[in-house]
Amino acid sequence: MFIEIDGWMAKLRFSACHFIPNHPKCGCLHGHTYAISVRLDGEQKGEFLIDFEKVKGIVNELCDRLDHRVLIAENDPRLRIGKKKEVTVEIIESKKRYVLPSEDVVFLPTASVSAEDLCKYFTEGIVKALRGEDNIRKIQVRVDEGIGQGAGCECEM
Ligand SMILES: [Zn+2]
């Protein structure tokens, strides 16, 4: 059995800004509305496999952290990052440099801020929050970067 939550329909969304270093188009700072969809496989326990509200609460909390922020991948080897009152981000190859107020920036523990890496970030966060839900066997997460394109991953629990 599985339950599925569509991020667009269930409003598991956030808007944020990012760039993909050295990419011809996506190398410029730009924004997306993202939606996070989740599917959980497992055995029904009592009346539910899991309460939808619990899953939505977990995903919403993760979305809220990133909403209306500039997303920077902390482990991106293509960047030189300075963290003070202001954040400076220099793209090593092109020498392009952004200076941003630190309260506008969220650093992600990832190597990029692609939909793929955001998907891994969300999957990890959801898996962590679902620890102890021993009837759940598998989780699938999809991060849509706008309508019509997204990256997904799955993880056995
Ligand atoms: Zn983008």
Short mmCIF file of C-alpha atoms and ligand atoms in Angstrom, two decimals:
data_model
loop_
_atom_site.label_atom_id
_atom_site.label_comp_id
_atom_site.label_asym_id
_atom_site.label_seq_id
_atom_site.Cartn_x
_atom_site.Cartn_y
_atom_site.Cartn_z
CA MET A 1 0.00 0.00 0.00
CA PHE A 2 1.13 3.57 -0.53
CA ILE A 3 0.08 7.12 0.15
CA GLU A 4 0.93 9.95 -2.17
CA ILE A 5 0.94 13.70 -1.70
CA ASP A 6 1.15 15.99 -4.72
CA GLY A 7 3.17 19.04 -3.75
CA TRP A 8 1.35 21.39 -6.15
CA MET A 9 -2.15 20.36 -5.11
CA ALA A 10 -1.37 20.04 -1.39
CA LYS A 11 0.60 23.32 -1.37
CA LEU A 12 3.93 21.84 -0.34
CA ARG A 13 5.72 24.60 -2.18
CA PHE A 14 8.31 27.29 -1.76
CA SER A 15 9.88 29.97 -3.89
CA ALA A 16 13.59 30.54 -3.92
CA CYS A 17 16.45 31.86 -5.93
CA HIS A 18 19.60 30.05 -7.08
CA PHE A 19 22.16 29.77 -9.85
CA ILE A 20 24.08 26.90 -11.40
CA PRO A 21 27.73 28.00 -11.70
CA ASN A 22 29.11 28.20 -15.25
CA HIS A 23 25.81 27.08 -16.84
CA PRO A 24 25.12 29.16 -19.98
CA LYS A 25 21.54 29.99 -18.98
CA CYS A 26 21.17 29.02 -15.31
CA GLY A 27 24.45 30.65 -14.31
CA CYS A 28 22.57 33.89 -13.67
CA LEU A 29 20.73 34.33 -10.39
CA HIS A 30 17.08 33.37 -11.03
CA GLY A 31 14.07 32.00 -9.19
CA HIS A 32 11.67 29.08 -9.20
CA THR A 33 8.59 27.95 -7.40
CA TYR A 34 9.33 24.45 -6.19
CA ALA A 35 6.85 21.76 -5.21
CA ILE A 36 7.70 18.69 -3.16
CA SER A 37 5.73 15.51 -3.81
CA VAL A 38 6.03 12.48 -1.59
CA ARG A 39 5.03 8.84 -1.86
CA LEU A 40 5.37 6.46 1.06
CA ASP A 41 5.08 2.67 0.75
CA GLY A 42 4.43 0.41 3.69
CA GLU A 43 1.82 -1.43 5.70
CA GLN A 44 -1.31 0.19 7.02
CA LYS A 45 -1.23 0.42 10.81
CA GLY A 46 -4.70 0.89 12.27
CA GLU A 47 -6.64 3.23 10.00
CA PHE A 48 -3.67 4.89 8.30
CA LEU A 49 -0.38 4.07 6.68
CA ILE A 50 0.61 7.45 8.11
CA ASP A 51 -1.41 10.59 8.83
CA PHE A 52 -1.22 12.92 5.78
CA GLU A 53 -1.01 15.87 8.19
CA LYS A 54 2.16 14.49 9.73
CA VAL A 55 3.87 14.16 6.35
CA LYS A 56 2.69 17.61 5.24
CA GLY A 57 3.94 19.11 8.50
CA ILE A 58 7.40 17.62 7.95
CA VAL A 59 7.62 18.81 4.35
CA ASN A 60 6.22 22.26 5.15
CA GLU A 61 8.84 22.77 7.82
CA LEU A 62 11.59 21.96 5.33
CA CYS A 63 10.00 24.24 2.70
CA ASP A 64 9.64 27.15 5.15
CA ARG A 65 13.37 27.12 5.81
CA LEU A 66 14.09 27.75 2.13
CA ASP A 67 11.15 29.96 1.20
CA HIS A 68 12.04 33.39 -0.23
CA ARG A 69 15.76 32.80 0.24
CA VAL A 70 18.81 32.56 -1.95
CA LEU A 71 19.99 28.95 -1.92
CA ILE A 72 23.73 28.37 -1.89
CA ALA A 73 25.38 24.93 -1.90
CA GLU A 74 27.99 24.96 0.81
CA ASN A 75 30.00 22.09 -0.70
CA ASP A 76 30.12 23.37 -4.27
CA PRO A 77 33.80 23.19 -5.29
CA ARG A 78 33.15 25.82 -7.96
CA LEU A 79 32.43 28.50 -5.35
CA ARG A 80 34.48 30.51 -2.94
CA ILE A 81 32.15 31.50 -0.09
CA GLY A 82 32.71 34.16 2.54
CA LYS A 83 30.38 34.26 5.54
CA LYS A 84 30.27 37.42 7.57
CA LYS A 85 27.51 39.98 8.04
CA GLU A 86 27.26 39.80 4.30
CA VAL A 87 27.71 36.66 2.30
CA THR A 88 30.07 36.79 -0.65
CA VAL A 89 29.94 34.12 -3.27
CA GLU A 90 32.54 34.06 -5.99
CA ILE A 91 32.33 31.67 -8.89
CA ILE A 92 35.97 30.67 -9.19
CA GLU A 93 36.10 30.09 -12.95
CA SER A 94 34.19 33.15 -14.15
CA LYS A 95 35.16 35.48 -11.26
CA LYS A 96 31.52 36.50 -11.05
CA ARG A 97 30.80 37.70 -7.52
CA TYR A 98 27.59 38.10 -5.54
CA VAL A 99 27.30 39.97 -2.26
CA LEU A 100 24.14 39.15 -0.33
CA PRO A 101 22.74 39.99 3.11
CA SER A 102 23.31 36.89 5.25
CA GLU A 103 19.67 36.78 6.40
CA ASP A 104 18.60 36.28 2.78
CA VAL A 105 20.81 33.23 2.26
CA VAL A 106 20.32 29.58 3.18
CA PHE A 107 23.37 27.34 2.93
CA LEU A 108 22.58 23.79 1.96
CA PRO A 109 24.93 20.90 2.83
CA THR A 110 25.04 19.87 -0.83
CA ALA A 111 27.39 20.09 -3.81
CA SER A 112 24.91 22.05 -5.92
CA VAL A 113 21.44 23.54 -5.82
CA SER A 114 20.09 21.58 -8.78
CA ALA A 115 16.66 19.95 -8.49
CA GLU A 116 18.54 16.65 -8.08
CA ASP A 117 20.53 17.86 -5.08
CA LEU A 118 17.52 19.61 -3.56
CA CYS A 119 15.68 16.30 -3.89
CA LYS A 120 18.42 14.50 -1.95
CA TYR A 121 18.28 17.23 0.70
CA PHE A 122 14.49 16.89 1.11
CA THR A 123 14.62 13.09 1.08
CA GLU A 124 17.21 13.08 3.84
CA GLY A 125 15.17 15.53 5.92
CA ILE A 126 11.95 13.55 5.50
CA VAL A 127 13.66 10.22 6.27
CA LYS A 128 15.13 11.71 9.44
CA ALA A 129 11.74 13.05 10.57
CA LEU A 130 10.05 9.69 9.88
CA ARG A 131 12.43 7.68 12.06
CA GLY A 132 10.42 5.39 14.28
CA GLU A 133 7.62 4.94 11.73
CA ASP A 134 8.55 1.29 11.36
CA ASN A 135 5.65 0.37 9.04
CA ILE A 136 7.08 2.55 6.24
CA ARG A 137 9.28 0.62 3.84
CA LYS A 138 10.10 3.04 1.05
CA ILE A 139 9.99 6.74 0.38
CA GLN A 140 9.92 8.50 -2.95
CA VAL A 141 10.37 12.25 -3.19
CA ARG A 142 10.10 14.49 -6.24
CA VAL A 143 11.21 18.11 -6.35
CA ASP A 144 9.62 20.02 -9.21
CA GLU A 145 11.41 23.11 -10.39
CA GLY A 146 8.36 24.86 -11.81
CA ILE A 147 5.56 22.94 -13.45
CA GLY A 148 6.59 20.14 -15.79
CA GLN A 149 10.15 19.35 -14.72
CA GLY A 150 11.55 17.78 -11.62
CA ALA A 151 13.98 15.34 -10.07
CA GLY A 152 13.05 12.35 -7.98
CA CYS A 153 14.76 9.88 -5.73
CA GLU A 154 13.77 6.93 -3.64
CA CYS A 155 15.11 5.42 -0.49
CA GLU A 156 14.39 2.14 1.31
CA MET A 157 13.66 2.73 4.98
ZN ZN B 1 17.11 27.24 -11.82
#
